[in-house]
XYZ file of C-alpha atoms in Angstrom:
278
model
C 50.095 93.732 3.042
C 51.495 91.948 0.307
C 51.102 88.349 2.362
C 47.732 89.290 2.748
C 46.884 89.676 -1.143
C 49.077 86.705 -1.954
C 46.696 84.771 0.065
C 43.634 85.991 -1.336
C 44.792 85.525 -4.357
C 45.390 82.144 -3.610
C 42.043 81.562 -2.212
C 39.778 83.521 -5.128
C 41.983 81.589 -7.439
C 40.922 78.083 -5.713
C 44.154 77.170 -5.436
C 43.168 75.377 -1.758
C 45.468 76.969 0.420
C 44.276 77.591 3.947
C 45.315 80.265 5.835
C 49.057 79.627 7.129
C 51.758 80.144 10.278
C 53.633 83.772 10.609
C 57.586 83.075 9.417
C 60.524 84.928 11.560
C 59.576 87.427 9.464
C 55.775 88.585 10.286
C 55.042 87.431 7.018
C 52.165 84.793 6.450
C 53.165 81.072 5.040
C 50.500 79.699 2.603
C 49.955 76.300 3.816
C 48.491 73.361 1.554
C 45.187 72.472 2.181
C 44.615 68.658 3.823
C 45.513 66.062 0.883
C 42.438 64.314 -0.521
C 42.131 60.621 -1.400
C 42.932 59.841 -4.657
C 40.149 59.111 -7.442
C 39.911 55.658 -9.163
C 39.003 56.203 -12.622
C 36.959 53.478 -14.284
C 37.702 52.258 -17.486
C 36.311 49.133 -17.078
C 38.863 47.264 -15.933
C 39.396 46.007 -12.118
C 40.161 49.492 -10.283
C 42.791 48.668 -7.719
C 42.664 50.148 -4.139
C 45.765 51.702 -2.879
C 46.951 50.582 0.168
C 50.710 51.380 1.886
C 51.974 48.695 4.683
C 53.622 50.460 7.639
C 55.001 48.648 10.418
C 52.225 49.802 12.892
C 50.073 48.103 9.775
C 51.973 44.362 10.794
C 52.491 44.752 14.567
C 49.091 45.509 14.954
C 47.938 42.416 13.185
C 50.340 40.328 14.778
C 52.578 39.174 11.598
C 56.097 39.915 9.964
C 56.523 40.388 6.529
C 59.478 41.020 4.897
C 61.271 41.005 1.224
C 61.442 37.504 1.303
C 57.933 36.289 2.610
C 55.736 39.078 1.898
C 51.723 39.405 3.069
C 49.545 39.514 0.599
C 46.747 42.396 1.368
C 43.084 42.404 -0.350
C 40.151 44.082 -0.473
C 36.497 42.531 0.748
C 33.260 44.312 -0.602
C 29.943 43.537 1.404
C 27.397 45.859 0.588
C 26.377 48.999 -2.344
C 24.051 50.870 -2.413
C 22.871 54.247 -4.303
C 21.336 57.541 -4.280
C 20.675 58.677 -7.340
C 23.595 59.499 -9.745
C 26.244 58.716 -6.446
C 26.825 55.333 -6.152
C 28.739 53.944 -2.529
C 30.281 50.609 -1.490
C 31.506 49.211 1.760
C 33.838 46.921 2.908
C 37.275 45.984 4.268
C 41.463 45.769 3.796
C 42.511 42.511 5.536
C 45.747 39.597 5.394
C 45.221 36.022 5.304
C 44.248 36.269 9.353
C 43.338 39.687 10.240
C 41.315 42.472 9.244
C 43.614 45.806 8.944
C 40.929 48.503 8.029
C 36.896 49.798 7.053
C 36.834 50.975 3.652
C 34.454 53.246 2.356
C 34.474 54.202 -1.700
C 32.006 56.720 -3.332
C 31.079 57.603 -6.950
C 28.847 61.041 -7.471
C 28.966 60.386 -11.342
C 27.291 57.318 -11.754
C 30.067 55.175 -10.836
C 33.039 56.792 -13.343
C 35.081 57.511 -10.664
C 35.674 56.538 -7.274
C 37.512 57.320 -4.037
C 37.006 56.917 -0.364
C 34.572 59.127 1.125
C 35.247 58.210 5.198
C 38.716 57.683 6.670
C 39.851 53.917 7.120
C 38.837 52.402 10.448
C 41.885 49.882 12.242
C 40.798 46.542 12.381
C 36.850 47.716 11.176
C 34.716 46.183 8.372
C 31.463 47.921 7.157
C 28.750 45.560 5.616
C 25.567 46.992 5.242
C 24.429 50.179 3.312
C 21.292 52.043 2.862
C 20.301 55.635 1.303
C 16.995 56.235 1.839
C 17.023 59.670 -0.352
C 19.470 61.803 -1.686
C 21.531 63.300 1.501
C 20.335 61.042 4.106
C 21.952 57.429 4.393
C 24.035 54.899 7.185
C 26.496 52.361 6.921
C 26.840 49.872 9.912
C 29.646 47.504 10.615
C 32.181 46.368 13.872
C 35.930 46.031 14.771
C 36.644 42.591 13.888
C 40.068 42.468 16.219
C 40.315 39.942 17.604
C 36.644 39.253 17.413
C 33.623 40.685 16.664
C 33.133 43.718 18.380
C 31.798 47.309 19.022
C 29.211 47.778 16.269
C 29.063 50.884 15.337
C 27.179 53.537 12.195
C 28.072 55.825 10.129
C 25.659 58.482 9.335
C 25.066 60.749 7.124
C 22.815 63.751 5.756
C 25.073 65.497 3.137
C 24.532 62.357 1.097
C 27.815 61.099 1.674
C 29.826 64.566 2.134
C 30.175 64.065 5.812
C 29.648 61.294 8.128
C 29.314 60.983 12.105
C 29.910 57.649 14.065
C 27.035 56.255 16.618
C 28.500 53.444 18.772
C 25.419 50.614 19.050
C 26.448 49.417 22.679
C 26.558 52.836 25.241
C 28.921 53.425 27.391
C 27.262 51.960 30.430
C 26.033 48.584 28.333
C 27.273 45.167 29.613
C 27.671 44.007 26.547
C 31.465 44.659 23.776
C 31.169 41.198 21.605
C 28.572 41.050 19.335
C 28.415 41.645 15.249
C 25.754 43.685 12.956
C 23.460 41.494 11.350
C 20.775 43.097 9.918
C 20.159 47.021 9.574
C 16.486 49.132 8.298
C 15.786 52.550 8.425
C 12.318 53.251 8.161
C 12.295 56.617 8.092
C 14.587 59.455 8.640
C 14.663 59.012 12.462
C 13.294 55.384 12.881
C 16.176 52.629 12.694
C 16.464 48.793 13.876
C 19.349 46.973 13.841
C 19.978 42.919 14.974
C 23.345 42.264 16.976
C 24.455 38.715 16.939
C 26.417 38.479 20.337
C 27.216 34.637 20.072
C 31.359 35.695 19.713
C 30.712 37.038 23.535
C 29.537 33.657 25.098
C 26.113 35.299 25.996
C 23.552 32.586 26.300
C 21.023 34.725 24.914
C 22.815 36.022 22.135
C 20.871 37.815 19.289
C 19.390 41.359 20.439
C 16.989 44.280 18.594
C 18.140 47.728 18.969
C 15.806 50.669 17.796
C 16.837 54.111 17.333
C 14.321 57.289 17.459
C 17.002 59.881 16.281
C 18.297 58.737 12.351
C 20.932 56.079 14.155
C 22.640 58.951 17.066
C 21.363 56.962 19.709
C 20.038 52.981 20.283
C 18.730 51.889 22.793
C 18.186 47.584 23.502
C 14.323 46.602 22.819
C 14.649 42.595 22.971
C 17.095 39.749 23.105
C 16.584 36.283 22.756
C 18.460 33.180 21.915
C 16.759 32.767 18.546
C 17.133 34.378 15.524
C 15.633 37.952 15.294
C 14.801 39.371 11.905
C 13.580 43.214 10.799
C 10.100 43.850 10.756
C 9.138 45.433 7.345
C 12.973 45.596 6.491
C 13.248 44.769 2.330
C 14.644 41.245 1.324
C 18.868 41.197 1.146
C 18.567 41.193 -2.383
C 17.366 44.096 -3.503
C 18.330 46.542 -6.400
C 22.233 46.592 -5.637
C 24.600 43.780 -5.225
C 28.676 42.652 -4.445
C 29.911 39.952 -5.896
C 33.624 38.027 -6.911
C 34.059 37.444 -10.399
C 36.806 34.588 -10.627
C 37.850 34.988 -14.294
C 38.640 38.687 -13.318
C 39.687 38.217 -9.411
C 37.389 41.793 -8.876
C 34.698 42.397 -6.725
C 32.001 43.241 -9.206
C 29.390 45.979 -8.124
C 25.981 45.508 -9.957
C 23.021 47.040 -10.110
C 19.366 45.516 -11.217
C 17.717 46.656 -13.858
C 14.610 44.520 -14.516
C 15.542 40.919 -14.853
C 19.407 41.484 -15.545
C 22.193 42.590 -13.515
C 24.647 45.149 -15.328
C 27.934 46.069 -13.992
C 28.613 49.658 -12.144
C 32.239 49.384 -11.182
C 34.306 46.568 -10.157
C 37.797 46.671 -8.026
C 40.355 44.176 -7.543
C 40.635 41.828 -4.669
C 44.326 41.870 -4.699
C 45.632 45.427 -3.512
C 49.288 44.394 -2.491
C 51.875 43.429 -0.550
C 53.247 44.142 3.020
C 56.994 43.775 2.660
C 58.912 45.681 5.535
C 62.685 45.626 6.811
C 63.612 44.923 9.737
């Protein structure tokens, strides 16, 4: 009786503890709720994405670091975009060589604060965004290990709270090379997306996919060995843009507001080190 009202307690108080294993004793163990990722406060300076090198980190990406000859580690932003008040930007964690993870970041106050909103993807980069209201929104991108491959989308209807991932290429398609190129949502459930497949050898290498569900399912509508583009799909530069600031070595997150840019967050390119013992 007494576990049980310790753990209410604990809940009505909002202290996050789930409910927890029986001890020896029949007695319930609060246990912690799952940790969440930490929140990058922006005080205008460069915020800088933190990132731990493990050895499955290296021997995945084929290289050694060590005390002596570390690997430097940085952080590449493609794409923002926004819905409303919650801002969201998309990129990647990679060495000199390889790419090590996806990285998603999201703001819900206007870009003060930050963290990641979707757990990092090995060997993944996400580069295009798009909210087309306030809960409903994808993010496309590929595994780019050893070469570009598996495109895949996040989607979302929570605005951002929860996402699911829709592999482009089924499980019955010929077809594993191949990167995102372009990405437009029409609607709710209408969605195109271009695959360039050149990295596979196909002779016919660009593709239009078309999805009739919000992004759960594609299906292959043409392929041809020119260029394909979006019909109706906005121009690249539209109201939100990524860009490297040299004097600051930060990837500077802007938004348009009439004929000016103004800045909404900007992180650091360099993140760290990989420096492991033998």
């Amino acid at each position: 009786m007494k576990a049980f009202l310790l753990l209410t307690l604990c809940i009505a108080a909002g202290t996050g503890w789930a409910q927890g294993e029986q001890s020896a004793g029949g007695q319930t163990i609060p246990t912690p709720a799952p940790e969440q990722p930490p929140v990058l406060v922006n005080t205008g300076k460069p915020m800088v994405l933190p990132f731990q090198c493990t050895h499955e980190d290296a021997g995945s990406a084929g290289f050694s670091c060590s005390e002596d000859a570390p690997c430097p580690v940085y952080l590449d932003l493609g794409a923002a975009a926004a819905a409303g008040n919650r801002y969201f930007v998309a990129g990647n964690i990679h060495s000199d060589a390889v790419t090590l993870y996806s990285v998603l970041l999201g703001s819900d106050d206007a870009g003060h604060s930050w963290r990641e909103i979707h757990p990092r993807i090995r060997a993944a980069g996400l580069d295009h965004l798009q909210f087309l209201d306030q809960n409903t929104g994808w993010v496309g991108g590929q595994l780019l290990f050893p070469l570009p491959q598996d495109p895949f989308v996040l989607l979302t209807t929570d605005g951002g709270a929860t996402w699911r991932q829709s592999a482009i290429f089924g499980e019955s398609s010929d077809y594993h090379f191949g990167s995102l190129q372009e990405m437009h949502f029409s609607s709710k459930t209408e969605g195109s997306l271009v695959i360039d497949r050149s990295s596979g050898g196909d002779p016919g290498p660009f593709a239009l996919y078309e999805s009739p569900d919000g992004g759960a399912s594609w299906s292959l509508k043409e392929q041809t060995a020119t260029p394909l583009h979006i019909k109706g799909a906005p121009p690249a530069d539209g109201d939100w843009r990524v860009r490297v600031d040299g004097a600051t070595k930060a990837f500077l997150v802007e938004r348009r507001q009439g004929e000016r840019w103004t800045s909404a967050a900007s992180f650091a390119v360099n993140i760290g080190f990989c420096r492991l013992s033998p």
